[in-house]
């Protein structure tokens, strides 16, 4: 017979992965719920996952590509910006969704016990569908511009893992903070917009002054975007842009795990 | 001797309650406050879940040094006033929140039901929500697959199972939620006031299901409720919680009586112009709250002045524990037997009930004074509660319980 001990906890502890595994079905259903609920009772339904990034790309192409004539490193600007928007919209989407995940489900947190980590996780996973759909559009663009990815595309999973770790790390930290400090929600809406300009989404990394390049590359999204661009356009992958961000993303993820666990115990009391 | 499945030792939980904010007197002060406000807020919010040692201001102990044990197969009712700490106890038991100090040892799989239909999403169908709610409560997909038909069947919403839940009536939602919960198979089940919802018929069905769970399957159940009837039907023992402290665990009937007594505002006759005090005497003419179904029971109403019964009437209602009237007696129904009073006092009106005929349960009394020409003058609710204990009403050894209603019928039959 299973024995459970309930006691006040202390200090920094690691997430209980066994328990998390036991609740994998809950993660699955919450993820599905997230997807279904997002597009429920809308005419276009999942079509919005196509329209949103496509229109943003078009706007960027017109404003930055055609009007402001931002240097796109010799590629068609639409492809240049879409290759960045593909991971970026996933990242920014998960940021907002995961940060709100605990507050939005406060009713659940105060009524049932389950590993709380499942909430931000499911928010991040349910965005993966949009991510895959926008990948299909990417393929369409590549075919239209007749671009063939280079051999270094085999490293794409590494960048995707980096993207996921960054999203998860920041998601865990923000969601845990948002339970206690509702400011997170308000601040996030414009911080996400600002962050867009801290990554090479609308401009090329060439625009960044030499002295600032290392600091700039600490942003994990810089490496993800630059790497993805290079891989799909068959250019040499600028790993010097990638690795500092990789380390930061691992750091964020690890800190997130511990921070979330530490804050977890007060969720039900302050939510 | 059965095993101890839940052992709670010196459990305490404190909460922070909001401190009053200081108000500015002047505009300048207000400006300063506006600047200081975010910093103060930061301090305040940061400390929501934190405490300095021996800080007492703005701190509320929801539970203090609560200890008790529950044995395997026992059904323990937890009762107490609003805010006594019942819900906090359940939240700690179900791991929703951590205790501040103390320790609980639980042997066996535990499932807590603090709400029905947690996690329901209005846009999802009934079927999808069964999976949603089930997995939140700790079931696996496979377990739910296996019980799906049974769950749908029990809920009684088969027809709409593929309709989004937002189109359900609230009753249907509750049925569906409870149906999922009823199919959990924990060894220990913790249930909060969930039966307060749903229509009467469904409530009965739920109670029946719960009785099944506890009595037939030998599961341990902790049950928090204000529904004394449900507590009495289901629970073997009762834990009374008062202002965060637990009193001892006691037998159900005595426990409920104790609880009801403690929760009645002691009838305050100080503002009454007529009534001094009211007491109930058993057949031995001793003040008691325990009377027999058969035999004499006395209700003494002491008045402040000699009440002129040619102008006024005094009477009382007997109600069941839920407040439903069962019967009444009044000086207006019958002529008094003057002088035959057993305890001859000037300001005493004594009612003598020959056989109270009530079936074992807890009852309450209201007192009313009315004018002969009509119009109520004074009315006192729940001035006392008493328990009835059967004493072989039929001289046959048969004792009825509340399954048979509230009254012994005085009958004969011929063959």
JSON list of N, CA and C in Angstrom, two decimals, chain B residues 320-374:
[
{"chain": "B", "resi": 320, "resn": "UNK", "atom": "N", "xyz": [-37.65, 19.09, 12.71]},
{"chain": "B", "resi": 320, "resn": "UNK", "atom": "CA", "xyz": [-36.54, 18.15, 12.55]},
{"chain": "B", "resi": 320, "resn": "UNK", "atom": "C", "xyz": [-35.25, 18.96, 12.42]},
{"chain": "B", "resi": 321, "resn": "UNK", "atom": "N", "xyz": [-34.14, 18.27, 12.30]},
{"chain": "B", "resi": 321, "resn": "UNK", "atom": "CA", "xyz": [-32.86, 18.99, 12.34]},
{"chain": "B", "resi": 321, "resn": "UNK", "atom": "C", "xyz": [-32.67, 19.90, 11.13]},
{"chain": "B", "resi": 322, "resn": "UNK", "atom": "N", "xyz": [-33.45, 19.67, 10.09]},
{"chain": "B", "resi": 322, "resn": "UNK", "atom": "CA", "xyz": [-33.33, 20.55, 8.92]},
{"chain": "B", "resi": 322, "resn": "UNK", "atom": "C", "xyz": [-34.25, 21.76, 9.03]},
{"chain": "B", "resi": 323, "resn": "UNK", "atom": "N", "xyz": [-35.04, 21.79, 10.10]},
{"chain": "B", "resi": 323, "resn": "UNK", "atom": "CA", "xyz": [-35.91, 22.94, 10.29]},
{"chain": "B", "resi": 323, "resn": "UNK", "atom": "C", "xyz": [-37.32, 22.75, 9.77]},
{"chain": "B", "resi": 324, "resn": "UNK", "atom": "N", "xyz": [-37.64, 21.51, 9.33]},
{"chain": "B", "resi": 324, "resn": "UNK", "atom": "CA", "xyz": [-39.02, 21.27, 8.88]},
{"chain": "B", "resi": 324, "resn": "UNK", "atom": "C", "xyz": [-39.91, 21.02, 10.08]},
{"chain": "B", "resi": 325, "resn": "UNK", "atom": "N", "xyz": [-41.05, 21.71, 10.09]},
{"chain": "B", "resi": 325, "resn": "UNK", "atom": "CA", "xyz": [-41.95, 21.53, 11.23]},
{"chain": "B", "resi": 325, "resn": "UNK", "atom": "C", "xyz": [-42.52, 20.12, 11.27]},
{"chain": "B", "resi": 326, "resn": "UNK", "atom": "N", "xyz": [-42.58, 19.55, 12.44]},
{"chain": "B", "resi": 326, "resn": "UNK", "atom": "CA", "xyz": [-43.18, 18.23, 12.58]},
{"chain": "B", "resi": 326, "resn": "UNK", "atom": "C", "xyz": [-44.53, 18.34, 13.25]},
{"chain": "B", "resi": 327, "resn": "UNK", "atom": "N", "xyz": [-44.56, 19.09, 14.33]},
{"chain": "B", "resi": 327, "resn": "UNK", "atom": "CA", "xyz": [-45.84, 19.29, 14.99]},
{"chain": "B", "resi": 327, "resn": "UNK", "atom": "C", "xyz": [-45.75, 20.50, 15.91]},
{"chain": "B", "resi": 328, "resn": "UNK", "atom": "N", "xyz": [-46.83, 20.75, 16.60]},
{"chain": "B", "resi": 328, "resn": "UNK", "atom": "CA", "xyz": [-46.85, 21.91, 17.49]},
{"chain": "B", "resi": 328, "resn": "UNK", "atom": "C", "xyz": [-47.81, 21.65, 18.63]},
{"chain": "B", "resi": 329, "resn": "UNK", "atom": "N", "xyz": [-47.64, 22.38, 19.68]},
{"chain": "B", "resi": 329, "resn": "UNK", "atom": "CA", "xyz": [-48.60, 22.35, 20.79]},
{"chain": "B", "resi": 329, "resn": "UNK", "atom": "C", "xyz": [-48.78, 23.78, 21.25]},
{"chain": "B", "resi": 330, "resn": "UNK", "atom": "N", "xyz": [-50.00, 24.10, 21.69]},
{"chain": "B", "resi": 330, "resn": "UNK", "atom": "CA", "xyz": [-50.24, 25.48, 22.11]},
{"chain": "B", "resi": 330, "resn": "UNK", "atom": "C", "xyz": [-51.35, 25.51, 23.15]},
{"chain": "B", "resi": 331, "resn": "UNK", "atom": "N", "xyz": [-51.31, 26.56, 23.94]},
{"chain": "B", "resi": 331, "resn": "UNK", "atom": "CA", "xyz": [-52.37, 26.73, 24.93]},
{"chain": "B", "resi": 331, "resn": "UNK", "atom": "C", "xyz": [-53.70, 27.02, 24.24]},
{"chain": "B", "resi": 332, "resn": "UNK", "atom": "N", "xyz": [-53.64, 27.35, 22.94]},
{"chain": "B", "resi": 332, "resn": "UNK", "atom": "CA", "xyz": [-54.87, 27.65, 22.24]},
{"chain": "B", "resi": 332, "resn": "UNK", "atom": "C", "xyz": [-55.58, 26.40, 21.75]},
{"chain": "B", "resi": 333, "resn": "UNK", "atom": "N", "xyz": [-54.87, 25.28, 21.67]},
{"chain": "B", "resi": 333, "resn": "UNK", "atom": "CA", "xyz": [-55.48, 24.07, 21.13]},
{"chain": "B", "resi": 333, "resn": "UNK", "atom": "C", "xyz": [-56.41, 23.39, 22.14]},
{"chain": "B", "resi": 334, "resn": "UNK", "atom": "N", "xyz": [-56.07, 23.53, 23.40]},
{"chain": "B", "resi": 334, "resn": "UNK", "atom": "CA", "xyz": [-56.77, 22.76, 24.44]},
{"chain": "B", "resi": 334, "resn": "UNK", "atom": "C", "xyz": [-57.00, 23.64, 25.66]},
{"chain": "B", "resi": 335, "resn": "UNK", "atom": "N", "xyz": [-57.88, 23.20, 26.51]},
{"chain": "B", "resi": 335, "resn": "UNK", "atom": "CA", "xyz": [-58.07, 23.91, 27.79]},
{"chain": "B", "resi": 335, "resn": "UNK", "atom": "C", "xyz": [-57.02, 23.44, 28.78]},
{"chain": "B", "resi": 336, "resn": "UNK", "atom": "N", "xyz": [-56.55, 24.34, 29.61]},
{"chain": "B", "resi": 336, "resn": "UNK", "atom": "CA", "xyz": [-55.53, 23.91, 30.57]},
{"chain": "B", "resi": 336, "resn": "UNK", "atom": "C", "xyz": [-56.11, 23.06, 31.69]},
{"chain": "B", "resi": 337, "resn": "UNK", "atom": "N", "xyz": [-55.24, 22.27, 32.28]},
{"chain": "B", "resi": 337, "resn": "UNK", "atom": "CA", "xyz": [-55.64, 21.55, 33.48]},
{"chain": "B", "resi": 337, "resn": "UNK", "atom": "C", "xyz": [-55.09, 22.36, 34.64]},
{"chain": "B", "resi": 338, "resn": "UNK", "atom": "N", "xyz": [-55.99, 23.15, 35.24]},
{"chain": "B", "resi": 338, "resn": "UNK", "atom": "CA", "xyz": [-55.52, 24.10, 36.23]},
{"chain": "B", "resi": 338, "resn": "UNK", "atom": "C", "xyz": [-55.21, 23.39, 37.53]},
{"chain": "B", "resi": 339, "resn": "UNK", "atom": "N", "xyz": [-54.12, 23.84, 38.13]},
{"chain": "B", "resi": 339, "resn": "UNK", "atom": "CA", "xyz": [-53.80, 23.36, 39.46]},
{"chain": "B", "resi": 339, "resn": "UNK", "atom": "C", "xyz": [-53.14, 22.01, 39.49]},
{"chain": "B", "resi": 340, "resn": "UNK", "atom": "N", "xyz": [-53.22, 21.29, 38.40]},
{"chain": "B", "resi": 340, "resn": "UNK", "atom": "CA", "xyz": [-52.64, 19.96, 38.41]},
{"chain": "B", "resi": 340, "resn": "UNK", "atom": "C", "xyz": [-51.16, 19.99, 38.08]},
{"chain": "B", "resi": 341, "resn": "UNK", "atom": "N", "xyz": [-50.65, 21.19, 38.07]},
{"chain": "B", "resi": 341, "resn": "UNK", "atom": "CA", "xyz": [-49.25, 21.35, 37.67]},
{"chain": "B", "resi": 341, "resn": "UNK", "atom": "C", "xyz": [-48.35, 20.60, 38.64]},
{"chain": "B", "resi": 342, "resn": "UNK", "atom": "N", "xyz": [-47.36, 19.95, 38.09]},
{"chain": "B", "resi": 342, "resn": "UNK", "atom": "CA", "xyz": [-46.52, 19.09, 38.92]},
{"chain": "B", "resi": 342, "resn": "UNK", "atom": "C", "xyz": [-45.59, 19.91, 39.80]},
{"chain": "B", "resi": 343, "resn": "UNK", "atom": "N", "xyz": [-45.11, 20.97, 39.18]},
{"chain": "B", "resi": 343, "resn": "UNK", "atom": "CA", "xyz": [-44.17, 21.81, 39.91]},
{"chain": "B", "resi": 343, "resn": "UNK", "atom": "C", "xyz": [-44.86, 23.14, 40.03]},
{"chain": "B", "resi": 344, "resn": "UNK", "atom": "N", "xyz": [-45.50, 23.34, 41.11]},
{"chain": "B", "resi": 344, "resn": "UNK", "atom": "CA", "xyz": [-46.37, 24.49, 41.20]},
{"chain": "B", "resi": 344, "resn": "UNK", "atom": "C", "xyz": [-45.59, 25.79, 41.37]},
{"chain": "B", "resi": 345, "resn": "UNK", "atom": "N", "xyz": [-45.57, 26.54, 40.31]},
{"chain": "B", "resi": 345, "resn": "UNK", "atom": "CA", "xyz": [-44.91, 27.83, 40.38]},
{"chain": "B", "resi": 345, "resn": "UNK", "atom": "C", "xyz": [-45.80, 28.82, 39.65]},
{"chain": "B", "resi": 346, "resn": "UNK", "atom": "N", "xyz": [-45.70, 30.04, 40.04]},
{"chain": "B", "resi": 346, "resn": "UNK", "atom": "CA", "xyz": [-46.56, 31.05, 39.47]},
{"chain": "B", "resi": 346, "resn": "UNK", "atom": "C", "xyz": [-46.33, 31.27, 37.99]},
{"chain": "B", "resi": 347, "resn": "UNK", "atom": "N", "xyz": [-45.08, 31.42, 37.66]},
{"chain": "B", "resi": 347, "resn": "UNK", "atom": "CA", "xyz": [-44.76, 31.81, 36.30]},
{"chain": "B", "resi": 347, "resn": "UNK", "atom": "C", "xyz": [-44.33, 30.64, 35.43]},
{"chain": "B", "resi": 348, "resn": "UNK", "atom": "N", "xyz": [-44.98, 29.55, 35.63]},
{"chain": "B", "resi": 348, "resn": "UNK", "atom": "CA", "xyz": [-44.60, 28.37, 34.85]},
{"chain": "B", "resi": 348, "resn": "UNK", "atom": "C", "xyz": [-45.77, 27.84, 34.06]},
{"chain": "B", "resi": 349, "resn": "UNK", "atom": "N", "xyz": [-45.50, 27.60, 32.78]},
{"chain": "B", "resi": 349, "resn": "UNK", "atom": "CA", "xyz": [-46.48, 26.87, 31.97]},
{"chain": "B", "resi": 349, "resn": "UNK", "atom": "C", "xyz": [-45.80, 25.57, 31.60]},
{"chain": "B", "resi": 350, "resn": "UNK", "atom": "N", "xyz": [-46.39, 24.47, 32.02]},
{"chain": "B", "resi": 350, "resn": "UNK", "atom": "CA", "xyz": [-45.74, 23.20, 31.76]},
{"chain": "B", "resi": 350, "resn": "UNK", "atom": "C", "xyz": [-46.53, 22.38, 30.76]},
{"chain": "B", "resi": 351, "resn": "UNK", "atom": "N", "xyz": [-45.85, 22.03, 29.66]},
{"chain": "B", "resi": 351, "resn": "UNK", "atom": "CA", "xyz": [-46.46, 21.12, 28.70]},
{"chain": "B", "resi": 351, "resn": "UNK", "atom": "C", "xyz": [-45.99, 19.72, 29.03]},
{"chain": "B", "resi": 352, "resn": "UNK", "atom": "N", "xyz": [-46.93, 18.80, 29.03]},
{"chain": "B", "resi": 352, "resn": "UNK", "atom": "CA", "xyz": [-46.55, 17.41, 29.26]},
{"chain": "B", "resi": 352, "resn": "UNK", "atom": "C", "xyz": [-46.88, 16.62, 27.99]},
{"chain": "B", "resi": 353, "resn": "UNK", "atom": "N", "xyz": [-45.86, 16.07, 27.41]},
{"chain": "B", "resi": 353, "resn": "UNK", "atom": "CA", "xyz": [-46.06, 15.27, 26.20]},
{"chain": "B", "resi": 353, "resn": "UNK", "atom": "C", "xyz": [-46.10, 13.82, 26.63]},
{"chain": "B", "resi": 354, "resn": "UNK", "atom": "N", "xyz": [-47.18, 13.16, 26.29]},
{"chain": "B", "resi": 354, "resn": "UNK", "atom": "CA", "xyz": [-47.31, 11.80, 26.81]},
{"chain": "B", "resi": 354, "resn": "UNK", "atom": "C", "xyz": [-46.33, 10.84, 26.15]},
{"chain": "B", "resi": 355, "resn": "UNK", "atom": "N", "xyz": [-46.56, 10.54, 24.88]},
{"chain": "B", "resi": 355, "resn": "UNK", "atom": "CA", "xyz": [-45.54, 9.80, 24.15]},
{"chain": "B", "resi": 355, "resn": "UNK", "atom": "C", "xyz": [-45.11, 10.72, 23.02]},
{"chain": "B", "resi": 356, "resn": "UNK", "atom": "N", "xyz": [-43.84, 11.03, 22.97]},
{"chain": "B", "resi": 356, "resn": "UNK", "atom": "CA", "xyz": [-43.42, 11.98, 21.95]},
{"chain": "B", "resi": 356, "resn": "UNK", "atom": "C", "xyz": [-43.44, 11.33, 20.57]},
{"chain": "B", "resi": 357, "resn": "UNK", "atom": "N", "xyz": [-43.34, 9.99, 20.56]},
{"chain": "B", "resi": 357, "resn": "UNK", "atom": "CA", "xyz": [-43.51, 9.19, 19.35]},
{"chain": "B", "resi": 357, "resn": "UNK", "atom": "C", "xyz": [-42.49, 9.44, 18.25]},
{"chain": "B", "resi": 358, "resn": "UNK", "atom": "N", "xyz": [-41.51, 10.28, 18.53]},
{"chain": "B", "resi": 358, "resn": "UNK", "atom": "CA", "xyz": [-40.55, 10.59, 17.47]},
{"chain": "B", "resi": 358, "resn": "UNK", "atom": "C", "xyz": [-39.55, 9.45, 17.32]},
{"chain": "B", "resi": 359, "resn": "UNK", "atom": "N", "xyz": [-39.11, 9.26, 16.10]},
{"chain": "B", "resi": 359, "resn": "UNK", "atom": "CA", "xyz": [-38.10, 8.26, 15.80]},
{"chain": "B", "resi": 359, "resn": "UNK", "atom": "C", "xyz": [-36.73, 8.85, 16.07]},
{"chain": "B", "resi": 360, "resn": "UNK", "atom": "N", "xyz": [-35.80, 8.04, 16.46]},
{"chain": "B", "resi": 360, "resn": "UNK", "atom": "CA", "xyz": [-34.44, 8.47, 16.82]},
{"chain": "B", "resi": 360, "resn": "UNK", "atom": "C", "xyz": [-33.88, 9.51, 15.88]},
{"chain": "B", "resi": 361, "resn": "UNK", "atom": "N", "xyz": [-33.66, 10.67, 16.39]},
{"chain": "B", "resi": 361, "resn": "UNK", "atom": "CA", "xyz": [-33.02, 11.72, 15.59]},
{"chain": "B", "resi": 361, "resn": "UNK", "atom": "C", "xyz": [-32.86, 12.95, 16.47]},
{"chain": "B", "resi": 362, "resn": "UNK", "atom": "N", "xyz": [-32.47, 14.02, 15.83]},
{"chain": "B", "resi": 362, "resn": "UNK", "atom": "CA", "xyz": [-32.30, 15.25, 16.57]},
{"chain": "B", "resi": 362, "resn": "UNK", "atom": "C", "xyz": [-33.40, 16.23, 16.16]},
{"chain": "B", "resi": 363, "resn": "UNK", "atom": "N", "xyz": [-33.95, 16.88, 17.12]},
{"chain": "B", "resi": 363, "resn": "UNK", "atom": "CA", "xyz": [-35.07, 17.79, 16.86]},
{"chain": "B", "resi": 363, "resn": "UNK", "atom": "C", "xyz": [-34.81, 19.13, 17.53]},
{"chain": "B", "resi": 364, "resn": "UNK", "atom": "N", "xyz": [-35.51, 20.13, 17.03]},
{"chain": "B", "resi": 364, "resn": "UNK", "atom": "CA", "xyz": [-35.33, 21.48, 17.59]},
{"chain": "B", "resi": 364, "resn": "UNK", "atom": "C", "xyz": [-36.69, 22.06, 17.96]},
{"chain": "B", "resi": 365, "resn": "UNK", "atom": "N", "xyz": [-36.65, 23.07, 18.77]},
{"chain": "B", "resi": 365, "resn": "UNK", "atom": "CA", "xyz": [-37.90, 23.65, 19.27]},
{"chain": "B", "resi": 365, "resn": "UNK", "atom": "C", "xyz": [-37.92, 25.16, 19.05]},
{"chain": "B", "resi": 366, "resn": "UNK", "atom": "N", "xyz": [-39.06, 25.64, 18.57]},
{"chain": "B", "resi": 366, "resn": "UNK", "atom": "CA", "xyz": [-39.31, 27.09, 18.47]},
{"chain": "B", "resi": 366, "resn": "UNK", "atom": "C", "xyz": [-40.42, 27.44, 19.46]},
{"chain": "B", "resi": 367, "resn": "UNK", "atom": "N", "xyz": [-40.37, 28.63, 20.01]},
{"chain": "B", "resi": 367, "resn": "UNK", "atom": "CA", "xyz": [-41.41, 29.07, 20.94]},
{"chain": "B", "resi": 367, "resn": "UNK", "atom": "C", "xyz": [-42.12, 30.29, 20.36]},
{"chain": "B", "resi": 368, "resn": "UNK", "atom": "N", "xyz": [-43.41, 30.33, 20.56]},
{"chain": "B", "resi": 368, "resn": "UNK", "atom": "CA", "xyz": [-44.17, 31.42, 19.97]},
{"chain": "B", "resi": 368, "resn": "UNK", "atom": "C", "xyz": [-45.21, 31.93, 20.97]},
{"chain": "B", "resi": 369, "resn": "UNK", "atom": "N", "xyz": [-45.37, 33.23, 21.03]},
{"chain": "B", "resi": 369, "resn": "UNK", "atom": "CA", "xyz": [-46.43, 33.82, 21.86]},
{"chain": "B", "resi": 369, "resn": "UNK", "atom": "C", "xyz": [-47.32, 34.65, 20.94]},
{"chain": "B", "resi": 370, "resn": "UNK", "atom": "N", "xyz": [-48.60, 34.39, 20.97]},
{"chain": "B", "resi": 370, "resn": "UNK", "atom": "CA", "xyz": [-49.51, 35.12, 20.10]},
{"chain": "B", "resi": 370, "resn": "UNK", "atom": "C", "xyz": [-50.66, 35.72, 20.91]},
{"chain": "B", "resi": 371, "resn": "UNK", "atom": "N", "xyz": [-51.24, 36.73, 20.34]},
{"chain": "B", "resi": 371, "resn": "UNK", "atom": "CA", "xyz": [-52.42, 37.33, 20.95]},
{"chain": "B", "resi": 371, "resn": "UNK", "atom": "C", "xyz": [-53.64, 36.51, 20.59]},
{"chain": "B", "resi": 372, "resn": "UNK", "atom": "N", "xyz": [-54.58, 36.43, 21.49]},
{"chain": "B", "resi": 372, "resn": "UNK", "atom": "CA", "xyz": [-55.80, 35.67, 21.21]},
{"chain": "B", "resi": 372, "resn": "UNK", "atom": "C", "xyz": [-56.51, 36.19, 19.97]},
{"chain": "B", "resi": 373, "resn": "UNK", "atom": "N", "xyz": [-56.56, 37.53, 19.83]},
{"chain": "B", "resi": 373, "resn": "UNK", "atom": "CA", "xyz": [-57.28, 38.07, 18.67]},
{"chain": "B", "resi": 373, "resn": "UNK", "atom": "C", "xyz": [-56.44, 38.01, 17.39]},
{"chain": "B", "resi": 374, "resn": "UNK", "atom": "N", "xyz": [-55.30, 37.41, 17.49]},
{"chain": "B", "resi": 374, "resn": "UNK", "atom": "CA", "xyz": [-54.45, 37.27, 16.32]},
{"chain": "B", "resi": 374, "resn": "UNK", "atom": "C", "xyz": [-53.23, 38.16, 16.40]}
]
